[in-house]
Coordinates of C-alpha atoms and ligand atoms in Angstrom, one line a residue:
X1 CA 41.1 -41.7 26.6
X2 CA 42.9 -44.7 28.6
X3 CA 46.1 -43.2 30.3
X4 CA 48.5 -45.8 29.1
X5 CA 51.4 -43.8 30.2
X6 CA 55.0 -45.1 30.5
X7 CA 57.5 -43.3 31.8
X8 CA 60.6 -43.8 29.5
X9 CA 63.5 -42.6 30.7
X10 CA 67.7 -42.7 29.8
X11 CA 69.3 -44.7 32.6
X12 CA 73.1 -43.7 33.3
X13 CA 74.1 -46.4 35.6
X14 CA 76.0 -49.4 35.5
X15 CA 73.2 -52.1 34.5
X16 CA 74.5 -54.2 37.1
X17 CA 73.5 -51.9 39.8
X18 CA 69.6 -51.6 38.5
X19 CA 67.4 -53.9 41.0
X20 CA 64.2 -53.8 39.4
X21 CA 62.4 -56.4 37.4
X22 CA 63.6 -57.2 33.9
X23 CA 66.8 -56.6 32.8
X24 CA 67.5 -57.1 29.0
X25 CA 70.1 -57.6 26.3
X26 CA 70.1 -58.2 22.4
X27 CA 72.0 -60.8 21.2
X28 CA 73.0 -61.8 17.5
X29 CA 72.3 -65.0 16.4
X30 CA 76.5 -66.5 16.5
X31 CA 77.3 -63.8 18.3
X32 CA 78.2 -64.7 21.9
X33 CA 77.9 -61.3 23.6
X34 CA 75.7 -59.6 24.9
X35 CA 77.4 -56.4 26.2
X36 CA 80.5 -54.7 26.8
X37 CA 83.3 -56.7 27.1
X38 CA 84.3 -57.9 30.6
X39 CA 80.9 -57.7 32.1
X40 CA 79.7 -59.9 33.9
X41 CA 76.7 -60.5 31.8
X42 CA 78.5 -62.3 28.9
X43 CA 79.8 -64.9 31.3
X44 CA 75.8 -65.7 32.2
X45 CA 75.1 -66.0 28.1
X46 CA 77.7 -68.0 27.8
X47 CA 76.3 -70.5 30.5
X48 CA 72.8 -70.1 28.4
X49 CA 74.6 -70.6 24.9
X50 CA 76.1 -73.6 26.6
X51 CA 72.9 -75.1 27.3
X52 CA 72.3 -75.0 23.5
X53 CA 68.3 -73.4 24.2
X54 CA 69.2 -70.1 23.6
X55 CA 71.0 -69.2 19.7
X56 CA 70.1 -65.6 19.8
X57 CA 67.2 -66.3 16.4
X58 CA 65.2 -63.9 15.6
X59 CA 62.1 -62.9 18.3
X60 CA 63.6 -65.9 20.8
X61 CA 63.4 -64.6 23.8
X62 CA 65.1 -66.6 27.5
X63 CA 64.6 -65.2 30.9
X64 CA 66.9 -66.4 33.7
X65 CA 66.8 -65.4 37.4
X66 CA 70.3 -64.7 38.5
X67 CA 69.8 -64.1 42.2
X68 CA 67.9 -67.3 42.4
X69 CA 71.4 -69.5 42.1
X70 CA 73.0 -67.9 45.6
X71 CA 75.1 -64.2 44.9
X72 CA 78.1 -66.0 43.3
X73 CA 76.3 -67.2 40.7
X74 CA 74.5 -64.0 39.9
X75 CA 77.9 -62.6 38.1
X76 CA 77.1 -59.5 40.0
X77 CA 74.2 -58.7 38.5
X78 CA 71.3 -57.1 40.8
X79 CA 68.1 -57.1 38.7
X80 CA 65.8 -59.4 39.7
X81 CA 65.7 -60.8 35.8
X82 CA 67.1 -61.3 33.2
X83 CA 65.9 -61.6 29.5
X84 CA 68.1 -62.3 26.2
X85 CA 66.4 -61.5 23.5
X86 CA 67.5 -62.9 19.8
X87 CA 67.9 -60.8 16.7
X88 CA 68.4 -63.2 14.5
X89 CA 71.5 -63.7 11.8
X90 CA 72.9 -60.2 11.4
X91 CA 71.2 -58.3 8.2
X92 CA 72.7 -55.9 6.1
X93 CA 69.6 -54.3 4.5
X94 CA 68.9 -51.4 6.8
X95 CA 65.3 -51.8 6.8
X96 CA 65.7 -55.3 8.1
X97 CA 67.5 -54.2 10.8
X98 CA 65.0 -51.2 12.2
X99 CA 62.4 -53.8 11.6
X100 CA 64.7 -56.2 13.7
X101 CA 64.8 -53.5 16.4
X102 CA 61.4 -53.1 16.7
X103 CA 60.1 -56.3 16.9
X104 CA 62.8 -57.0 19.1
X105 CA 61.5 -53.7 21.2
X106 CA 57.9 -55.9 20.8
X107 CA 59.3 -59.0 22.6
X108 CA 59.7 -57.5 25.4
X109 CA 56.8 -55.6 26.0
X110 CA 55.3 -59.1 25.6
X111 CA 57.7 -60.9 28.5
X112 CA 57.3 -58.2 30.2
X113 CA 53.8 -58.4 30.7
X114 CA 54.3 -62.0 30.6
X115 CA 56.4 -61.6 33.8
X116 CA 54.3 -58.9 35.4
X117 CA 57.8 -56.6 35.4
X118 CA 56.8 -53.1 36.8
X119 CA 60.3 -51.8 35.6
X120 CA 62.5 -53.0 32.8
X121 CA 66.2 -51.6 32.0
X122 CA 66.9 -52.5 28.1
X123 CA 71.1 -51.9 27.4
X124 CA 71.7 -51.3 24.1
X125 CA 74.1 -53.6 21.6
X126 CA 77.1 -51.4 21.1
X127 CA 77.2 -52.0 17.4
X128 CA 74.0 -52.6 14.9
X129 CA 74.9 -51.5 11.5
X130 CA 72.5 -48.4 12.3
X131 CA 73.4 -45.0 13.7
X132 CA 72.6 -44.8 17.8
X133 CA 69.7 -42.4 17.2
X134 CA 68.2 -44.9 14.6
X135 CA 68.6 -48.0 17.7
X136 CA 67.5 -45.8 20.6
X137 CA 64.5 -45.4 18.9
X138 CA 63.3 -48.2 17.0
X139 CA 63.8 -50.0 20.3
X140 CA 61.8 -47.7 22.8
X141 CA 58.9 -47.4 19.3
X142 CA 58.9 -51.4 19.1
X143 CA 58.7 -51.6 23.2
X144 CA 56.2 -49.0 24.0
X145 CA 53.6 -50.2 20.8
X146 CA 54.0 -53.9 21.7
X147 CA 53.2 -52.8 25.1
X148 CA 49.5 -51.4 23.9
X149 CA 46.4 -52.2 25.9
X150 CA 43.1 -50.8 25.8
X151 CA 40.9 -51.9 28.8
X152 CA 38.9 -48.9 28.9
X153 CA 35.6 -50.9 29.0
X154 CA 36.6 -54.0 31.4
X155 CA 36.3 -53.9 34.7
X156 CA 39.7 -54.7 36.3
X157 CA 39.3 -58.5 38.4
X158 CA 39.9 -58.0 42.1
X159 CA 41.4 -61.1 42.4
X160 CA 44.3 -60.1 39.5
X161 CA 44.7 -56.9 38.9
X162 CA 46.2 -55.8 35.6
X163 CA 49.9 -54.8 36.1
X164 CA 51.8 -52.8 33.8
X165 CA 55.5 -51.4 32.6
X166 CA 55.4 -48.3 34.9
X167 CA 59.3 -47.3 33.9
X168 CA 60.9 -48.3 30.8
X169 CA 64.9 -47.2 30.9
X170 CA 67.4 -47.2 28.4
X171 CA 71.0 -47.7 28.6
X172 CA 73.2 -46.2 26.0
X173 CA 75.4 -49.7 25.9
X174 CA 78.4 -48.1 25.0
X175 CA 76.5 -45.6 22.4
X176 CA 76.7 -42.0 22.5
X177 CA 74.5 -40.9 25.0
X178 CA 73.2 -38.1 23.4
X179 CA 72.1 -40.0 20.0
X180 CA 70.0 -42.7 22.2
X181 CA 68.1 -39.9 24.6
X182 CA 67.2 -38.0 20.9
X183 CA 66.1 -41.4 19.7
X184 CA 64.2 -42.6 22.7
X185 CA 62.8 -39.0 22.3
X186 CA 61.5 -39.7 18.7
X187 CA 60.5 -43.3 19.4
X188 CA 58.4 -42.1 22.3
X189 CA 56.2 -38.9 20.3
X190 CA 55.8 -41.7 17.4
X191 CA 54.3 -45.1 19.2
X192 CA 52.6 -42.1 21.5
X193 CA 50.6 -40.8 18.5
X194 CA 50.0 -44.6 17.0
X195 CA 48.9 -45.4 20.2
X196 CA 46.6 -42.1 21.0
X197 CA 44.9 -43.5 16.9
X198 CA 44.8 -46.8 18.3
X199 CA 42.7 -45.9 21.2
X200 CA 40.5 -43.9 19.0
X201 CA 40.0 -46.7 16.5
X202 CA 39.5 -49.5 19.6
X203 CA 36.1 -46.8 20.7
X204 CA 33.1 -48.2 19.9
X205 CA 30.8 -46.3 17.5
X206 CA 28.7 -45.3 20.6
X207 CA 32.3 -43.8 22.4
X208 CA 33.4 -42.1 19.2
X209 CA 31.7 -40.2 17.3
X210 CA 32.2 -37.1 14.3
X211 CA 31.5 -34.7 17.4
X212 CA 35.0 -36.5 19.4
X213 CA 36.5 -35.9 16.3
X214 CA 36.2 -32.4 16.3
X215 CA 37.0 -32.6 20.1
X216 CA 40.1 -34.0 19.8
X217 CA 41.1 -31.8 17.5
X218 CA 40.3 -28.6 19.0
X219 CA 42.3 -29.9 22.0
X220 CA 45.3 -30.3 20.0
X221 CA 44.8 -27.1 18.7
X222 CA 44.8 -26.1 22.4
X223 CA 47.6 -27.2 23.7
X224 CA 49.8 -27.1 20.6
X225 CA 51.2 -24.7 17.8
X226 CA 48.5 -25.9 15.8
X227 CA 45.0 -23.8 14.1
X228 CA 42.0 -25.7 14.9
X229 CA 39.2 -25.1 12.9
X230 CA 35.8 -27.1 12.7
X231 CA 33.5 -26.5 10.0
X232 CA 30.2 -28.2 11.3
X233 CA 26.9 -28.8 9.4
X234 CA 25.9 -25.3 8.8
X235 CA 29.3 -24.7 7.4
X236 CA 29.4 -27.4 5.1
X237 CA 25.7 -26.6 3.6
X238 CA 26.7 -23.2 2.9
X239 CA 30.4 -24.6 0.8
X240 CA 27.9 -27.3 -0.7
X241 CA 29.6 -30.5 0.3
X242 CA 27.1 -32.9 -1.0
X243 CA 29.2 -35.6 -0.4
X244 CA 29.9 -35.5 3.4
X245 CA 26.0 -33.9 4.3
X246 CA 24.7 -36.9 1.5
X247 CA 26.3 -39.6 3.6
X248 CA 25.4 -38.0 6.8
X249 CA 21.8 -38.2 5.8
X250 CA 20.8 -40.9 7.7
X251 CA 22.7 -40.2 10.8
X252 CA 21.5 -38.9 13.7
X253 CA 25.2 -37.7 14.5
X254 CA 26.2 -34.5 13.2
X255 CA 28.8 -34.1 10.7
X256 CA 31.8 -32.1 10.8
X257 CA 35.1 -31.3 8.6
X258 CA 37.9 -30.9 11.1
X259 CA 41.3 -29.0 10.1
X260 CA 44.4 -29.1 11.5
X261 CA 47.0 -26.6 10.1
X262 CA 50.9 -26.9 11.0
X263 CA 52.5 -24.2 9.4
X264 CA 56.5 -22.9 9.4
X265 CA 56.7 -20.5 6.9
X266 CA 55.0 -18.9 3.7
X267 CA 58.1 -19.8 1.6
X268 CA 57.6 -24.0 2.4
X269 CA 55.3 -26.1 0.5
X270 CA 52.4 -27.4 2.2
X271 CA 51.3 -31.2 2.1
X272 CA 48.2 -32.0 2.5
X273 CA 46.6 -35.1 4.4
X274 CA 43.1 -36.2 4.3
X275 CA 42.0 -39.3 6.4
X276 CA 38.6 -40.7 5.9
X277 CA 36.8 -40.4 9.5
X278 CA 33.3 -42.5 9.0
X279 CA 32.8 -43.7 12.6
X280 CA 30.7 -46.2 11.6
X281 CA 29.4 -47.9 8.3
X282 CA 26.5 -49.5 8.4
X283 CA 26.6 -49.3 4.2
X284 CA 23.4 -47.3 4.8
X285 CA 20.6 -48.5 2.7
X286 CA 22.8 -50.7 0.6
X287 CA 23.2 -52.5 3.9
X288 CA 26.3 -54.6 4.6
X289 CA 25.6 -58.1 6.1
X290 CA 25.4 -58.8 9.8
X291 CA 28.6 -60.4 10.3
X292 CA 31.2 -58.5 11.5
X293 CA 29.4 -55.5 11.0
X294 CA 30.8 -54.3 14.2
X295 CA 34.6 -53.9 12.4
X296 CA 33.1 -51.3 10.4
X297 CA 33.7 -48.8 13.8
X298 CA 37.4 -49.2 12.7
X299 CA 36.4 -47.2 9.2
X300 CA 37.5 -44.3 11.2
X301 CA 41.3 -45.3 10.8
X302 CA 42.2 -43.0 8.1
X303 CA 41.2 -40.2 10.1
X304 CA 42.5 -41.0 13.2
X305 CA 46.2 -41.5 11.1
X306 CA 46.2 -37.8 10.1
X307 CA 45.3 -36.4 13.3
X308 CA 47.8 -38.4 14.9
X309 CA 50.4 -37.7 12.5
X310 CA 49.9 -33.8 13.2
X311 CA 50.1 -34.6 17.4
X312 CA 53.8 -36.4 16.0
X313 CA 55.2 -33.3 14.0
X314 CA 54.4 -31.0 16.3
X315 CA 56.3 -32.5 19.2
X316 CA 58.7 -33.5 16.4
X317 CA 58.9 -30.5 14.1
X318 CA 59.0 -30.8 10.2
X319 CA 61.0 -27.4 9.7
X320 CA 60.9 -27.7 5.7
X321 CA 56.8 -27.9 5.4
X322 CA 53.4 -27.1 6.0
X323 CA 50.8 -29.3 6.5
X324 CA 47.2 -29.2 6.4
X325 CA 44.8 -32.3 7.5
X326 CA 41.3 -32.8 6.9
X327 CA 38.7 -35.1 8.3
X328 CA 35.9 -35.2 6.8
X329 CA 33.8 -37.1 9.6
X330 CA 30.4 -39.0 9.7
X331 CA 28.3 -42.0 10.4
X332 CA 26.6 -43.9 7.3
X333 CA 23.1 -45.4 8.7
X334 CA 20.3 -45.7 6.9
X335 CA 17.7 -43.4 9.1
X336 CA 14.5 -42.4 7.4
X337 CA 16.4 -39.3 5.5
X338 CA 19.4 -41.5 3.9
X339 CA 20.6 -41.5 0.8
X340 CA 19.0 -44.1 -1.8
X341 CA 20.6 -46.2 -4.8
X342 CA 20.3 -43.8 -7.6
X343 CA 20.0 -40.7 -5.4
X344 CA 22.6 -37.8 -7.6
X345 CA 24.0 -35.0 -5.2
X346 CA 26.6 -32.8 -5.9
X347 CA 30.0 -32.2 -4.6
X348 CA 32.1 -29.7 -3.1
X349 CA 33.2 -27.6 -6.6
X350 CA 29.9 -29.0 -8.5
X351 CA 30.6 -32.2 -10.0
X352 CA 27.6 -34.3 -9.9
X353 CA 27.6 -38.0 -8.3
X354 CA 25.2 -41.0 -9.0
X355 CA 24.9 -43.1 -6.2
X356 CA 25.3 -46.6 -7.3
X357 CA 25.5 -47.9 -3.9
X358 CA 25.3 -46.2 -0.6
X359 CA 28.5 -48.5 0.9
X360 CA 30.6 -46.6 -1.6
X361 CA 30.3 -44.1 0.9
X362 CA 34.1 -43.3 1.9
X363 CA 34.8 -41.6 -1.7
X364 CA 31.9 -39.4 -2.0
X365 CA 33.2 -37.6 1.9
X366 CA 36.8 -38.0 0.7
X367 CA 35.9 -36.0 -2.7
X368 CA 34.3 -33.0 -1.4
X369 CA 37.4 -32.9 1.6
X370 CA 39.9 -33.2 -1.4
X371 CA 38.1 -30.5 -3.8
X372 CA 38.0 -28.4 -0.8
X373 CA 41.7 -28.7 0.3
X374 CA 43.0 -28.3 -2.8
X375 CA 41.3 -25.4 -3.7
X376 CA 42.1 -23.8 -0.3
X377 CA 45.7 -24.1 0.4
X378 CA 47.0 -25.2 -3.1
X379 CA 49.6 -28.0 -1.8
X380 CA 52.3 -29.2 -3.5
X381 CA 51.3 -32.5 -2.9
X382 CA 48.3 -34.9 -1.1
X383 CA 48.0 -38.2 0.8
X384 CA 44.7 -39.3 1.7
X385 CA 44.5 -42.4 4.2
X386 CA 41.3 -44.6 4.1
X387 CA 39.9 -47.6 4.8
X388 CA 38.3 -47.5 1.3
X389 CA 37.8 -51.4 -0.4
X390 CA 37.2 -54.4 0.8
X391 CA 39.0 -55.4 -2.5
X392 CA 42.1 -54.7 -1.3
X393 CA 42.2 -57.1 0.9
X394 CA 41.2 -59.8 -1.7
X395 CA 44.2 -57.8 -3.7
X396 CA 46.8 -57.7 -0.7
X397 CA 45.5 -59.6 2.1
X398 CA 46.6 -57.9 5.4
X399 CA 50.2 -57.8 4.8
X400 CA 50.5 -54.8 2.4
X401 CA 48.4 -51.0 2.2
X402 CA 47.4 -50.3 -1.4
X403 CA 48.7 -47.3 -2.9
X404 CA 47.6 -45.7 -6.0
X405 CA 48.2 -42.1 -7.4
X406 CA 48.8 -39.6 -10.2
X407 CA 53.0 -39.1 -9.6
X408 CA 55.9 -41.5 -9.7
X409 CA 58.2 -39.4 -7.5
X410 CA 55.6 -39.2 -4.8
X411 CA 54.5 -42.8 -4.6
X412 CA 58.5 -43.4 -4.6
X413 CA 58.6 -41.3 -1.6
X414 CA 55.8 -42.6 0.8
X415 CA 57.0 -46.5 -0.4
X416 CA 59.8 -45.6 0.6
X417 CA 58.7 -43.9 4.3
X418 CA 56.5 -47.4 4.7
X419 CA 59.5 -49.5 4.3
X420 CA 61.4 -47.9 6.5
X421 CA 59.1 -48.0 9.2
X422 CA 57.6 -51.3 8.7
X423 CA 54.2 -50.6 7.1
X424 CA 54.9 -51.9 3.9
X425 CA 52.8 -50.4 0.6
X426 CA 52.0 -51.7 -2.9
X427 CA 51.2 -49.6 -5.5
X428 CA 48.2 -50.4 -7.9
X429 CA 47.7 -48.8 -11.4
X430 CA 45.2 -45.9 -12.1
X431 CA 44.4 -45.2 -16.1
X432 CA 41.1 -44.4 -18.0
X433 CA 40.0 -48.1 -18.9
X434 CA 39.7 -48.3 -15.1
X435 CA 38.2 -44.7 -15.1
X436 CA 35.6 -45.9 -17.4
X437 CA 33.7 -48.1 -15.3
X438 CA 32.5 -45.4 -13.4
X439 CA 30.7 -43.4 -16.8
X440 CA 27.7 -42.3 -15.2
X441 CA 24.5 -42.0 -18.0
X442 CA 22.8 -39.4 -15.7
X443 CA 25.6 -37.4 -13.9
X444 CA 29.2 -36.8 -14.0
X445 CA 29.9 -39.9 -12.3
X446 CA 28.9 -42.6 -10.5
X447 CA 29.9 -43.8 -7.1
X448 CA 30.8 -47.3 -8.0
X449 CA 31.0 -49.4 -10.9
X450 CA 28.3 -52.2 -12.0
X451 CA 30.8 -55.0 -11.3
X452 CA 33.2 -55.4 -8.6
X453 CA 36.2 -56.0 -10.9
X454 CA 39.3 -53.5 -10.2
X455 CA 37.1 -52.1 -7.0
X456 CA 40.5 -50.7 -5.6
X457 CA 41.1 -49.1 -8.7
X458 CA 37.5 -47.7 -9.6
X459 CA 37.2 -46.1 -5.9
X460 CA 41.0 -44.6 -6.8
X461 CA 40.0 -43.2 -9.8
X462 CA 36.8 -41.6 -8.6
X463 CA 39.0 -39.4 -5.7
X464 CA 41.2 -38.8 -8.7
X465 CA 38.2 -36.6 -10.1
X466 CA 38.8 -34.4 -7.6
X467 CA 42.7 -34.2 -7.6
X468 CA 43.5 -33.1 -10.7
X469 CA 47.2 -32.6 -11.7
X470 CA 47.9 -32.1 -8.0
X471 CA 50.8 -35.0 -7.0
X472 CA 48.5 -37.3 -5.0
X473 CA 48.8 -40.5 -3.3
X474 CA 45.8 -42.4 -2.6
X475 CA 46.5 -44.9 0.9
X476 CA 43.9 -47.9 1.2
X477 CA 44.3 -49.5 4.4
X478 CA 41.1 -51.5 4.6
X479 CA 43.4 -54.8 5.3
X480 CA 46.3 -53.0 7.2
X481 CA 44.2 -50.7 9.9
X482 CA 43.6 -54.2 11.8
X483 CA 44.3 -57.5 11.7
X484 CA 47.7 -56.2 9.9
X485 CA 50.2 -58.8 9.9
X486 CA 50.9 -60.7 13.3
X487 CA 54.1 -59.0 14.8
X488 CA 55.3 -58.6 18.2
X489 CA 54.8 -54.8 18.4
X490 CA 51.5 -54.5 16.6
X491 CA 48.7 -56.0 19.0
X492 CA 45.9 -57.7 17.7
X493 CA 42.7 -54.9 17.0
X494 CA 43.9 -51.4 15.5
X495 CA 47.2 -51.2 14.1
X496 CA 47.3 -47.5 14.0
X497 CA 48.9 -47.4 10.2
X498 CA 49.9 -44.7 8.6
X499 CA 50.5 -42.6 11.8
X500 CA 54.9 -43.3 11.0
X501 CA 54.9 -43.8 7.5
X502 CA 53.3 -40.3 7.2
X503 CA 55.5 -38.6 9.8
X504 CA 58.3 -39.8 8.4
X505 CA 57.5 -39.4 4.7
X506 CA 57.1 -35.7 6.0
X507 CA 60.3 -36.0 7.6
X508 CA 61.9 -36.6 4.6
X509 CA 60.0 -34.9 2.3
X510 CA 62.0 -33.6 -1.1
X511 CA 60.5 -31.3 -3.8
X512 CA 58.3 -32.9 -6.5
X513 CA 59.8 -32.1 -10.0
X514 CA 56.5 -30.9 -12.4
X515 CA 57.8 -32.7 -15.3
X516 CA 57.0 -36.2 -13.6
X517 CA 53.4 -36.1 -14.4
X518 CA 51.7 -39.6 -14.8
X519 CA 48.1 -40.3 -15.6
Ligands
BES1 N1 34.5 -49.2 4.7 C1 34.2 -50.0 3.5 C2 35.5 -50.7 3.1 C3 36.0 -51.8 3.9 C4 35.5 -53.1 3.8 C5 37.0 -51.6 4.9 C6 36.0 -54.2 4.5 C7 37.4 -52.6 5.6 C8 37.0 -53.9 5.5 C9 33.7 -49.1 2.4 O1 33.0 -48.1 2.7 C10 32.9 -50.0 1.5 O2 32.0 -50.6 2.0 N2 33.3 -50.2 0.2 C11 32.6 -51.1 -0.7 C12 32.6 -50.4 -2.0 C13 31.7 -51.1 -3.0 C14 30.2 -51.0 -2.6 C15 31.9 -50.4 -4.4 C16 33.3 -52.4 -0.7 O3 34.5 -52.4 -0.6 O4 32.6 -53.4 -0.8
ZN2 ZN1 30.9 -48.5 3.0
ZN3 ZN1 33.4 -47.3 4.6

């Protein structure tokens, strides 16, 4: 994997005295300070405001060098720059304002880079309507995901060598220090784990296969509090899991069912996460078309979410839960061995499954890791992440993840864990009318229906087969996982959704009551 690392660190000094590259403020839009008052650094925005090119709206950003203007007009200040950076017209919705923070936290990643700054001191506003843990670290996540590059595969040019943030600091503005060093802390584990499912996502299918999978998660397992197990192709033929060895078929990659278990104690509920880990789809026999093909190494994304969501709550801790994650991980080619249109194998559990089309491929590995999780470590609840549909990007475009499931209370819960992170979700109806379309003649039921109407839906309510009663929450990020809405601190490539709105959902998880049974 690329070492991106930053060191991000709490800096206890007067700002004026830091020398190095970039030195930034937030400014309110109408709000004509930037810092404490007195300092010297509210007499330079002034100058700027004066100039009328700077209001402080949201993602503007202004760099000014105050050494270049002789040592009088520097106002004192050392650094070599320094960058305002607009929040816009101050919000009162909460969310607005983390999301605010973050993008903000985005910006200057990007003039950063921009700027070639090796070291860059951010002071924080004194005041933002948000507690200092909250600002501390929305502003080192926004800054240390905007600040994402994978160059694994280039070589470097001789004649400009990539330069990158080395030391990111924080100054606590006026906060409490203690609040912004826990949430530089938390900021910091989070964009490290999106980032670490980025970089698995940005792999080619050739750099990251089922057997990296398993790797990866053994060496969690290693170096963590977490039990690592890895049931590989053996192991799954003797549990029958038709679904994941069907898909597999055509592969020459070995399968594998990776499981990552975080447990605190016997007494706590345990949560269940399974991400869809297909390294690449081909759509096997039922071949998709050439172009773009080579997107379909991001099909993976689901997968790499839950893994990186347990990396998170370790270093984090969820005291109140247990979780379990599942992988279920494959290729889907279409070697001499695949599985054909109208092929019927049988799941995990024994339910029998027509194959309609061999694309459909994500449910039929999802089922038999669903069946199988459920039945092992009876959660209280599920979330499965996947990059399941192409219709739900006709549905949502790339703005929203689809969310679908059998519980009111627990698609309350993760909407609200994706709006306060920023990965916004929109829930889609389940109900037998939609179940119907998937009737199989021959088997139990089939893998897709015979029109593409309510595809979402149809490949929703085929996982809910294998759910049952247990609360569930079905996560389709076939239009979020990349090309997810342009903002400053998401990249273009892999967005690494899912990774924060999972840990935090965790975070804040609260008991299901049983009487709020749906479907
Ligand atoms: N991995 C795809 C879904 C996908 C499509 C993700 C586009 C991201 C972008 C999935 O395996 C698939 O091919 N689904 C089919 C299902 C259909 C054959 C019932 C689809 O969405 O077309
Ligand atoms: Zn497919
Ligand atoms: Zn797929």
């Amino acid at each position: 994997m690329p070492d991106q690392t930053v060191t991000i660190e709490f800096f206890d000094q007067e700002p004026s005295t830091f020398a190095g590259d970039l030195l930034v403020f937030l400014v309110e839009e109408g709000i004509p300070q930037a810092a404490e008052s007195g300092m010297g650094i509210n007499r330079l925005l002034a100058k700027v405001q004066e100039t009328g090119d700077f209001k402080g709206e949201k993602d503007q950003a202004f760099v000014l060098y105050p050494g270049l203007a002789g040592v009088d007009a520097s106002q004192g200040v050392s650094a070599k720059r320094v960058l305002f950076v607009g929040l816009g017209k101050p919000d009162e919705a909460i969310n607005n304002r983390r999301e605010r923070l973050r993008l903000a936290g985005g910006t200057i990643a990007k003039q950063a880079g921009a700027v070639k700054a090796k070291e860059v001191l951010l002071v924080l506003p004194k005041e933002y309507l948000l507690d200092a843990v909250e600002i501390g670290q929305c502003l080192s996540e926004g800054f240390l995901l905007g600040n994402y590059r994978f160059d694994l595969y280039k070589q470097p040019k001789e004649d400009d060598p990539p330069v990158r943030v080395e030391r990111f600091l924080l100054h606590d503005g006026g906060l409490a220090a203690s609040a912004v060093r826990k949430g530089l802390e938390l900021g910091r584990i989070l964009a490290e784990a999106t980032c670490a499912a980025r970089d698995m996502a940005n792999q080619p299918g050739n750099g990251w296969t089922p057997a990296d999978f398993a790797e990866y998660a053994k060496k969690l397992g290693k170096k963590s509090r977490l039990k690592c197990t890895i049931l590989d192709k053996g192991d799954l033929q003797k549990l029958r899991m038709g679904g994941i060895l069907g898909v597999n078929q055509g592969s020459a990659q070995p399968p594998f069912l990776v499981i990552l278990e975080y447990k605190t104690n016997k007494k706590n509920p345990t949560i269940l996460l399974v991400g869809k880990g297909l390294t690449f789809d081909s759509g096997g026999i039922s071949a998709k078309p050439p172009a773009g093909m080579e997107d379909m190494k991001y099909d993976m994304c689901g997968g790499a979410a839950v893994l990186a969501a347990m990396q998170a709550i370790v270093e984090i801790g969820v005291p109140e839960v247990n979780v379990v994650a599942l992988v279920p991980a494959t290729e889907n080619l279409s070697g001499a061995a695949a599985l054909k249109p109208g092929d019927i194998i049988r799941h995990y559990g024994g339910k029998s499954s027509e194959i309609i089309n061999t694309d459909a491929e994500g449910r039929l590995i999802l089922a038999d890791a669903l069946a199988y999780g459920i039945e092992t470590y009876k959660p209280q609840a599920v979330i499965d992440v996947a990059t399941l549909t192409g219709a739900v990007i006709i549905g949502l475009g790339h703005h929203y993840t689809g969310l679908l499931g059998n519980n009111d209370q627990w698609a309350e819960q993760l909407t609200e864990a994706g709006a306060r992170v920023g990965e916004p979700l929109w829930r889609l109806p389940l109900g037998p009318e939609y179940r119907k379309q998937i009737d199989s003649r021959i088997a139990d039921i089939k893998n897709a229906g015979s029109d593409r109407s309510g595809g979402t839906i149809t490949a929703a309510c085929y996982l809910h087969e294998f759910v049952g009663e247990t609360p569930w929450v079905h996560l389709d990020i076939a239009g979020t996982a990349w090309d997810f809405t342009e903002k400053s601190y998401i990249p273009k490539g892999p967005s690494g959704i899912g990774v924060r709105t999972l840990v935090d959902c965790l975070r804040q998880w609260r008991p299901i009551q049983s009487a709020d049974k749906n479907h």
